[in-house]
PDB file of C-alpha atoms and ligand atoms in Angstrom:
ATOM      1  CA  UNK A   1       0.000   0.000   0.000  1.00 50.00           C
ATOM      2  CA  UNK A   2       1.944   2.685   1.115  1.00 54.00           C
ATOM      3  CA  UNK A   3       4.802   1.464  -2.038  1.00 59.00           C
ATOM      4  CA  UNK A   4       2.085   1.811  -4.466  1.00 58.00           C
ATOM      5  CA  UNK A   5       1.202   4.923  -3.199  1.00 59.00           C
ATOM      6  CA  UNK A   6       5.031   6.584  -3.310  1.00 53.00           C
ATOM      7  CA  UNK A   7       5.307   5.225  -6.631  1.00 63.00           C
ATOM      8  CA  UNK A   8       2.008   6.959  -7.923  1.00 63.00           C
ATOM      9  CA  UNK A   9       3.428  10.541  -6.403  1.00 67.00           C
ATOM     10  CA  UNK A  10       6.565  10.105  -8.307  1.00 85.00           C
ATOM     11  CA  UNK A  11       4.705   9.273 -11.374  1.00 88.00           C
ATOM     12  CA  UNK A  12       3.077  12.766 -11.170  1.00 89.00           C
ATOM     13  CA  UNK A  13       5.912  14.992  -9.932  1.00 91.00           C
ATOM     14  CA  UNK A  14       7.891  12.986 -12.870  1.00 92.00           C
ATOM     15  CA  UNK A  15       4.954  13.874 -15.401  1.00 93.00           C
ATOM     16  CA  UNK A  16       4.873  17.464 -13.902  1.00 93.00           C
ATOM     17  CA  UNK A  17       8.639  17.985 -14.526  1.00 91.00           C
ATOM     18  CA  UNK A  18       8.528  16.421 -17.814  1.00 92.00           C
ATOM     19  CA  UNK A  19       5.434  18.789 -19.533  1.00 93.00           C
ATOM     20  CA  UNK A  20       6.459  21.626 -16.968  1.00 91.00           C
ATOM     21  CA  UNK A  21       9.990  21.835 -18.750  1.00 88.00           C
ATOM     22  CA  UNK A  22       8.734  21.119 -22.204  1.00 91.00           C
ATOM     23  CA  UNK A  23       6.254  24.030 -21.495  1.00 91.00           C
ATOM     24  CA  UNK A  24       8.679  26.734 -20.201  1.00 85.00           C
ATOM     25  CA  UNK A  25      11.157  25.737 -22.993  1.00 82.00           C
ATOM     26  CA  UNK A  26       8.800  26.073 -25.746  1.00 84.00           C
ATOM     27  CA  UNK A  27       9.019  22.555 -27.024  1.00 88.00           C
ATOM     28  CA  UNK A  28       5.255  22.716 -26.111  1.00 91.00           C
ATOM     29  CA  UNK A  29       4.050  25.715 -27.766  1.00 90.00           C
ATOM     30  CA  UNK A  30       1.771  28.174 -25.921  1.00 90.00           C
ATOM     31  CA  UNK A  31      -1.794  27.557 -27.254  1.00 92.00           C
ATOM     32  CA  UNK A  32      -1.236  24.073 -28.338  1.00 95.00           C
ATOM     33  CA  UNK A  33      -3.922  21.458 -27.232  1.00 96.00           C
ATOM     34  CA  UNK A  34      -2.989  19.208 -24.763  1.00 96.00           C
ATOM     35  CA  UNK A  35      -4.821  15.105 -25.127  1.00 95.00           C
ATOM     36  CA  UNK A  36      -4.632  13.669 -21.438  1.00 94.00           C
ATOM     37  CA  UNK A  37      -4.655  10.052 -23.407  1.00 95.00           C
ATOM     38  CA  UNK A  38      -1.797  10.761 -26.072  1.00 94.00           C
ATOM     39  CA  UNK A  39       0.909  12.295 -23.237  1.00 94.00           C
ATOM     40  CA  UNK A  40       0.129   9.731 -21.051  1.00 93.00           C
ATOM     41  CA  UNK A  41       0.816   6.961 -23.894  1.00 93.00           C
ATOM     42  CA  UNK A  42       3.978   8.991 -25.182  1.00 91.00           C
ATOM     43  CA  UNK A  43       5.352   9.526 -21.248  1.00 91.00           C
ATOM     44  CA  UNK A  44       4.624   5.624 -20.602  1.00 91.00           C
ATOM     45  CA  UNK A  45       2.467   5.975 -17.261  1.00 92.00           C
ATOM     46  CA  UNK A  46      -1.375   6.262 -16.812  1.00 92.00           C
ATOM     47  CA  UNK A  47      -4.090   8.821 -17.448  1.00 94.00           C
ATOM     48  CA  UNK A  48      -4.195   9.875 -13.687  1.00 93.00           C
ATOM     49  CA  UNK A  49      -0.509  10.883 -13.346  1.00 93.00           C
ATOM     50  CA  UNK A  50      -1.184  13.177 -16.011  1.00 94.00           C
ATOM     51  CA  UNK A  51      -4.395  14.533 -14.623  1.00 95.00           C
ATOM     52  CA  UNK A  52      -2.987  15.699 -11.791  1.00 94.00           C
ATOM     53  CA  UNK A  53       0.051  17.050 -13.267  1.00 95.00           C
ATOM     54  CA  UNK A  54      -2.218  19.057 -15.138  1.00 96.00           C
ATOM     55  CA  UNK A  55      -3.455  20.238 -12.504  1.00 94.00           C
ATOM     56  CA  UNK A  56      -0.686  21.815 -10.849  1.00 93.00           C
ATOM     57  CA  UNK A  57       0.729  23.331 -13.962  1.00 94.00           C
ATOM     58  CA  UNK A  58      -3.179  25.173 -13.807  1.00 94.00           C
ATOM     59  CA  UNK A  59      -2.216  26.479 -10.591  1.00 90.00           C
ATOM     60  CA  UNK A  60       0.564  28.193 -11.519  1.00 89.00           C
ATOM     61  CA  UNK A  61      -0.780  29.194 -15.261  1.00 89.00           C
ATOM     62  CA  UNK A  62       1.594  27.100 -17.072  1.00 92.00           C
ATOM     63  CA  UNK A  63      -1.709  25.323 -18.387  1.00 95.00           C
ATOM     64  CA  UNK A  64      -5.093  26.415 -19.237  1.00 94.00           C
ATOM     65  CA  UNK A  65      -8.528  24.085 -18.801  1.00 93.00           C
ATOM     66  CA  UNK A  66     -10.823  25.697 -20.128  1.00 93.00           C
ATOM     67  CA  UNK A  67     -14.310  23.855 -19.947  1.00 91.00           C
ATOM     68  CA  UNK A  68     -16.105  21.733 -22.756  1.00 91.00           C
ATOM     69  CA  UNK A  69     -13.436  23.507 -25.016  1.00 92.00           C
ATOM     70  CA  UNK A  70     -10.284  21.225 -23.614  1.00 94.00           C
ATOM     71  CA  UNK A  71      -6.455  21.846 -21.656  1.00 96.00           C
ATOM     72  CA  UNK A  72      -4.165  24.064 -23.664  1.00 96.00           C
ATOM     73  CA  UNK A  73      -0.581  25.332 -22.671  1.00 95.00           C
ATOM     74  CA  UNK A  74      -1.306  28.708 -21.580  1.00 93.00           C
ATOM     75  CA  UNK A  75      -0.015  32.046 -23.693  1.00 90.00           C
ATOM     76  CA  UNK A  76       1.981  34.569 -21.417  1.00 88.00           C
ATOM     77  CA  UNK A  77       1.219  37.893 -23.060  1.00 89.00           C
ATOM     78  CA  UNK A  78       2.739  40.960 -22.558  1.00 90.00           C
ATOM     79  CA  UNK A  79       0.222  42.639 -21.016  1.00 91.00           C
ATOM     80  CA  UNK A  80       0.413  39.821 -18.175  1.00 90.00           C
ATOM     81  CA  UNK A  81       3.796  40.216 -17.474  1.00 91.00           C
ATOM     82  CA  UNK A  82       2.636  44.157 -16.935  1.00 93.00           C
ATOM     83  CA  UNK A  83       0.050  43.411 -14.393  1.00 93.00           C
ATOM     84  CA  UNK A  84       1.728  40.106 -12.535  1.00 93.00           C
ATOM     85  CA  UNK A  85       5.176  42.905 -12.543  1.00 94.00           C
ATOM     86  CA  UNK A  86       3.600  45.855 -11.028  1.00 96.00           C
ATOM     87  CA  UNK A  87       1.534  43.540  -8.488  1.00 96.00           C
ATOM     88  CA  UNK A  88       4.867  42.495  -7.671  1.00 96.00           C
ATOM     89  CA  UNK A  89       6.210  45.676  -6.984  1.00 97.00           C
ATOM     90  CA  UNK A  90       3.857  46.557  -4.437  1.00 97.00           C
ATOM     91  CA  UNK A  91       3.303  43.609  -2.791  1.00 97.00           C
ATOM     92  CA  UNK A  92       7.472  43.432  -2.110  1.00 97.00           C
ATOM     93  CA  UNK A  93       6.830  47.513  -1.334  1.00 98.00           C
ATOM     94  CA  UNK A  94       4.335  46.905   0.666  1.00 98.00           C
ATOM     95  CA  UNK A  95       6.437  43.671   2.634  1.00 98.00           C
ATOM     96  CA  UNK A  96       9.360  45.964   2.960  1.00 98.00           C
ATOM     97  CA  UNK A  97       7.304  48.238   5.781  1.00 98.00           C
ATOM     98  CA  UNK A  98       7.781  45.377   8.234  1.00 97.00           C
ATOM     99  CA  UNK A  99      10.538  43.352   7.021  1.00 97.00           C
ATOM    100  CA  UNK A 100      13.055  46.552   7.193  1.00 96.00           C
ATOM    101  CA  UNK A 101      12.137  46.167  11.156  1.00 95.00           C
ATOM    102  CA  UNK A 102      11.895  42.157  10.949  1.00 97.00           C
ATOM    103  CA  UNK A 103      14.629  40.995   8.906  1.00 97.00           C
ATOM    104  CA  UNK A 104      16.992  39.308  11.641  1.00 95.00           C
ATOM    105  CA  UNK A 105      21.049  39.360  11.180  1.00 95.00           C
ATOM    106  CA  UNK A 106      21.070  35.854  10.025  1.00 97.00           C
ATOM    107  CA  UNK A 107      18.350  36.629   7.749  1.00 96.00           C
ATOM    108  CA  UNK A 108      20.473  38.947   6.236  1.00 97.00           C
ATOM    109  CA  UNK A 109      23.499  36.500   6.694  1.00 97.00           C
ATOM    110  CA  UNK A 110      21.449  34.255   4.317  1.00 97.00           C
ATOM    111  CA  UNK A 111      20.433  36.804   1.849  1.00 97.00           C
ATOM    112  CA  UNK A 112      23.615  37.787   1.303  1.00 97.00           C
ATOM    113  CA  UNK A 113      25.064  34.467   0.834  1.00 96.00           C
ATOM    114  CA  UNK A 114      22.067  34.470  -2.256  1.00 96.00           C
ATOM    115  CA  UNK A 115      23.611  37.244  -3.218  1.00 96.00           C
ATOM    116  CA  UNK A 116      27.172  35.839  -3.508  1.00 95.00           C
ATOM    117  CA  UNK A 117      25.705  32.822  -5.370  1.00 92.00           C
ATOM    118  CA  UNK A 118      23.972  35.107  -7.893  1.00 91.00           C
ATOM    119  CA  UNK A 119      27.520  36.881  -8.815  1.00 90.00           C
ATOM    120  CA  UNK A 120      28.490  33.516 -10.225  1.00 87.00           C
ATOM    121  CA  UNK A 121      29.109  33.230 -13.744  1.00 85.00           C
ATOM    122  CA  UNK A 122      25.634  31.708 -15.755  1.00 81.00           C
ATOM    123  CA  UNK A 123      27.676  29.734 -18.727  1.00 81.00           C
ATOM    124  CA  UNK A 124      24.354  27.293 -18.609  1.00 78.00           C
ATOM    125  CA  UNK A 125      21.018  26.688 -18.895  1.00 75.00           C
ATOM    126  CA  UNK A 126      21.326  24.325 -15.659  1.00 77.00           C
ATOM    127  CA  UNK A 127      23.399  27.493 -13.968  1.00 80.00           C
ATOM    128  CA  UNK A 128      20.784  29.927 -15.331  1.00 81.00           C
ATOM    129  CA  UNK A 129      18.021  27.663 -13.384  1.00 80.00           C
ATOM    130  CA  UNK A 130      20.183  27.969 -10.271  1.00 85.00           C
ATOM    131  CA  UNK A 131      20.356  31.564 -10.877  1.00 87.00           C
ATOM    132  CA  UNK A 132      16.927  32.406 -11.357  1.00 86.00           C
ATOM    133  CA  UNK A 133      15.889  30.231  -8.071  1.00 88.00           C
ATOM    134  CA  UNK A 134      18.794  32.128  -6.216  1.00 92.00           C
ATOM    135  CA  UNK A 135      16.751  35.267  -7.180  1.00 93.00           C
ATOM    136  CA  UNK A 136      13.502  34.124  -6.296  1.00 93.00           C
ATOM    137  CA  UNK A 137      15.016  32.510  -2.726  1.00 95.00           C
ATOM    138  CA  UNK A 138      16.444  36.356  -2.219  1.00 96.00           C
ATOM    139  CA  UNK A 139      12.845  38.168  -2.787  1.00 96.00           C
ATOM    140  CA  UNK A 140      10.912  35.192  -1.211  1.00 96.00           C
ATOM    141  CA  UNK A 141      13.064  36.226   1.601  1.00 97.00           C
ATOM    142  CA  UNK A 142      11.941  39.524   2.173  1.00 97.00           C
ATOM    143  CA  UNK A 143       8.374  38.946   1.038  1.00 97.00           C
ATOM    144  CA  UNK A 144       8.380  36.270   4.195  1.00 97.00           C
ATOM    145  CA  UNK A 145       9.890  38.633   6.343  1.00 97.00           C
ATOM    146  CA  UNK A 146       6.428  40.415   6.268  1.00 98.00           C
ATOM    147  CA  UNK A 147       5.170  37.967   8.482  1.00 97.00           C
ATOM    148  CA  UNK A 148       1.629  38.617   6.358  1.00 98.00           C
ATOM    149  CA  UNK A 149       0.058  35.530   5.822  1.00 97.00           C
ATOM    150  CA  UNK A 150      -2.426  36.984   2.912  1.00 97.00           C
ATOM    151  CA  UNK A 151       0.616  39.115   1.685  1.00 97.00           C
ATOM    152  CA  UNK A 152       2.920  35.926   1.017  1.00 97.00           C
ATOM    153  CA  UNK A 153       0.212  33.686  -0.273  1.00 96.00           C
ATOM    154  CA  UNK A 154      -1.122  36.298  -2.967  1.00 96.00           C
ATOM    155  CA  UNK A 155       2.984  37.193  -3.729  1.00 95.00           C
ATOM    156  CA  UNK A 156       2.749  32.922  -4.435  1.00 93.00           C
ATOM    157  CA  UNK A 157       0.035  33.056  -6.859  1.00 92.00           C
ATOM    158  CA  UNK A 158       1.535  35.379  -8.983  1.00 92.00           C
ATOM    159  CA  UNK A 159       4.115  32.620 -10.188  1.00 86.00           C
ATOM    160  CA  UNK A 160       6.709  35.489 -10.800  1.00 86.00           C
ATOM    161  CA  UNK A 161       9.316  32.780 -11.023  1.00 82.00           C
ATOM    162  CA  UNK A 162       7.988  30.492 -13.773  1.00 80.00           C
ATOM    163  CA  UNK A 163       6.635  33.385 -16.256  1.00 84.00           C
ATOM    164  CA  UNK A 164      10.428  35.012 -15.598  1.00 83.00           C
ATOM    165  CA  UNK A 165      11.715  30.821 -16.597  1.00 80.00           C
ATOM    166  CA  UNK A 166       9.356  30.977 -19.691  1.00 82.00           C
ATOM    167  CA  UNK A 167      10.776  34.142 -20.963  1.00 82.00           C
ATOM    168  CA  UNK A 168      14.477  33.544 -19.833  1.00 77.00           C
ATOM    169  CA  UNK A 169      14.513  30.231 -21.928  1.00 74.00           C
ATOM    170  CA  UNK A 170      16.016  31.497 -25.251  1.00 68.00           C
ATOM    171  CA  UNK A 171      16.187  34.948 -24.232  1.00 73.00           C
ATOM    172  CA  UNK A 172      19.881  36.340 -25.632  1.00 71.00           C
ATOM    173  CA  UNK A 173      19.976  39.521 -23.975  1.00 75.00           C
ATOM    174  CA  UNK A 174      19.340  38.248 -20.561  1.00 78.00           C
ATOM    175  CA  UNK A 175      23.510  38.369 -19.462  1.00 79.00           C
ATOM    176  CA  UNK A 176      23.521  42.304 -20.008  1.00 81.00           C
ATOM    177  CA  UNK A 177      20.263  42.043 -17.775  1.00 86.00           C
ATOM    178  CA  UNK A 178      22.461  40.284 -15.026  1.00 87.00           C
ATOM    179  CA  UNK A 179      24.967  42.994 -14.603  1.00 88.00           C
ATOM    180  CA  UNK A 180      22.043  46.194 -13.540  1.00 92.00           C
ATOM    181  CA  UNK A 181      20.345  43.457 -11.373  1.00 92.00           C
ATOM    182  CA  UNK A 182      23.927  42.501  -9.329  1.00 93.00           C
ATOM    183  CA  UNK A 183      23.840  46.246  -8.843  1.00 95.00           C
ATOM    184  CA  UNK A 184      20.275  46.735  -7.971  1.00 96.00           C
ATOM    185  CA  UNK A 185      20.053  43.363  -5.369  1.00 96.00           C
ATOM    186  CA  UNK A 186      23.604  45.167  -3.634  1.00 97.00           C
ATOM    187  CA  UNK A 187      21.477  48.166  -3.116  1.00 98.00           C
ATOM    188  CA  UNK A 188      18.440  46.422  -1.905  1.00 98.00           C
ATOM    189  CA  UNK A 189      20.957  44.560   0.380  1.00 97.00           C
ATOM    190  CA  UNK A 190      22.855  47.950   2.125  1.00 97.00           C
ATOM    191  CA  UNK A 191      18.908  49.676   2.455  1.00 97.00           C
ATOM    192  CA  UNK A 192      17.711  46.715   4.152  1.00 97.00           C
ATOM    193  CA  UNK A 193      21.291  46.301   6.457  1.00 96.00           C
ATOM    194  CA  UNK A 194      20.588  50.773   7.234  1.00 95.00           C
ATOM    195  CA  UNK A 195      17.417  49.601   8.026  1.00 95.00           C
ATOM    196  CA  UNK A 196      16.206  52.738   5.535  1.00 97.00           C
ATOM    197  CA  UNK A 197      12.599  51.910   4.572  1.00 98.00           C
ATOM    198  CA  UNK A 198      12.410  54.507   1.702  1.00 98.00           C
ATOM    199  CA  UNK A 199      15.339  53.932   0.212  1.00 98.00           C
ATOM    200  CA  UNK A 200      14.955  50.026   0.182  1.00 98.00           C
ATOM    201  CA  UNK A 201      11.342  50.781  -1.362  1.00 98.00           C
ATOM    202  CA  UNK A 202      12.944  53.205  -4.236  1.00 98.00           C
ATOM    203  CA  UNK A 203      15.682  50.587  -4.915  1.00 98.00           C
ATOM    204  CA  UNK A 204      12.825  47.893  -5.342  1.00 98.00           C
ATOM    205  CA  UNK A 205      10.543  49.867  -7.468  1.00 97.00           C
ATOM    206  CA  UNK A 206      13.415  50.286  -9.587  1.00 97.00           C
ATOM    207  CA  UNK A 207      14.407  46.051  -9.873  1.00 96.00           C
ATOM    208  CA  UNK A 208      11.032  44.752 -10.316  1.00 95.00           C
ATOM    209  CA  UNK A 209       9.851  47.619 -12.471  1.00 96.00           C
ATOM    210  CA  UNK A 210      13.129  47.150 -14.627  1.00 94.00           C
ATOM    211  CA  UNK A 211      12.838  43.894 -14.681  1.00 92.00           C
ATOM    212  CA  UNK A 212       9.183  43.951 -15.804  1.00 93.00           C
ATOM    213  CA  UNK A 213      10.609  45.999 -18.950  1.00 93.00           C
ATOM    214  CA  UNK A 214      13.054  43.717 -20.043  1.00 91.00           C
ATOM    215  CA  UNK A 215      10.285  40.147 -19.697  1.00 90.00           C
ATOM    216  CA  UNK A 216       7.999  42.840 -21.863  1.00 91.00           C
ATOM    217  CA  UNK A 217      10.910  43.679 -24.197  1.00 90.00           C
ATOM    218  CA  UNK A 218      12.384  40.157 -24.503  1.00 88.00           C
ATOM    219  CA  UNK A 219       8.934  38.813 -24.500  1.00 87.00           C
ATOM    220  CA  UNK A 220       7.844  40.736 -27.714  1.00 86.00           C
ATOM    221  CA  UNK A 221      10.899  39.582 -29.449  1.00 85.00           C
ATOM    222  CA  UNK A 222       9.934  35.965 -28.647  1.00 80.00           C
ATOM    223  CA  UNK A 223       6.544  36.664 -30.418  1.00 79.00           C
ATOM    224  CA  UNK A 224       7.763  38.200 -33.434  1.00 81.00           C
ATOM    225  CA  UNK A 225      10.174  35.048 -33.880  1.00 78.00           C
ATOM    226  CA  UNK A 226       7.101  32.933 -33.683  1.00 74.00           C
ATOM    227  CA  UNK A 227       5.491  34.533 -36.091  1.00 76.00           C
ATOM    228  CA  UNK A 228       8.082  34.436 -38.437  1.00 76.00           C
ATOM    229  CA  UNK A 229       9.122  31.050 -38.193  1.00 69.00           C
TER     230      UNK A 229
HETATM  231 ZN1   ZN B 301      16.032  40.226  -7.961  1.00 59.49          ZN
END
């Protein structure tokens, strides 16, 4: 019993991995139709694996079901980037009030170590994974720090992370990116270590909001290659 059951979760977090990085790697293209039956058959497992991998790429937008039409791999238009961006923004504005007071030294200790880890060299796709869950540990960090239950579970839904994944994969201008956000996480760092509230809201107005620009910018390149090929 409790074998069979072990083996059915990793069927599902292996189906989940398998679509999930087909998906954010464009090997699945957004819009396409997704048949429960045929991925099963081609990934070698059963139809309820699948159905709950599914699932779980719904609830973080990866996938759309969309009822009595079908499940589709979910388009990631500019315009969502926009909103999910500037959400961000205030929600890690709005975290910074307490977490400027909350943040303990070893907090810090840790951040900063995230920080040393993201001035490694990305040569990879497998480094530029590391990287971009470096990035998301750092502002997790801080958005925790709130202590704001709501706060942290609505930053959560907006599945920052995997729509910055989708539009990383492929994207060749993201190592000039790298170099403005080292800078801009060292000045989040010293506001938060001064303690300076303002100043550590300015500086993350300025990341998120320049990051949103580049997704948007890369993002519109991506669909103009689409088109053309
Ligand atoms: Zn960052």
């Amino acid at each position: 019993m409790q074998l069979r059951r072990i083996q059915r979760e990793r069927a599902v977090d292996a189906v989940y991995d398998a679509l999930q990085r087909a998906i954010v790697s464009y090997s699945i293209r957004p819009g396409t139709r997704l048949n429960i039956e045929e991925l099963a058959e081609k990934l070698g497992v059963s139809l309820t694996p699948v159905r709950n991998a599914i699932q779980q790429l719904a609830t973080e937008g990866l996938v759309e079901i969309r009822p009595r039409s079908g499940t589709f791999v979910a388009t990631l238009t500019v315009q969502d980037v926009e909103e999910t961006f500037k959400i961000r923004g205030a929600l890690e504005c709005l975290a910074a009030e307490s977490a400027v007071e909350n943040l303990s030294s070893n907090d810090i200790r840790l951040m900063k170590e995230l920080l040393e880890s993201l001035r490694k060299p990305v040569p990879d796709d497998d480094a530029r994974q590391i990287h971009e869950r470096d990035n998301g540990r750092f502002h997790q960090m801080l958005v925790e720090a709130s202590n704001n239950r709501r706060l942290i579970e609505m930053y959560e839904a907006l599945n920052a992370h995997i729509k910055i994944a989708r539009i990383h994969a492929g994207d060749s201008n993201w190592q000039s990116r790298l170099q403005i956000e080292r800078k801009e996480h060292e000045t989040i760092m010293a506001a938060i270590e001064h303690h300076r509230l303002a100043d550590l809201q300015k500086a993350l107005r300025k990341h998120i909001y320049g990051a949103k620009d580049h997704l948007a910018l890369a993002l519109h390149e991506r669909e103009r290659q689409m088109v053309a090929s």
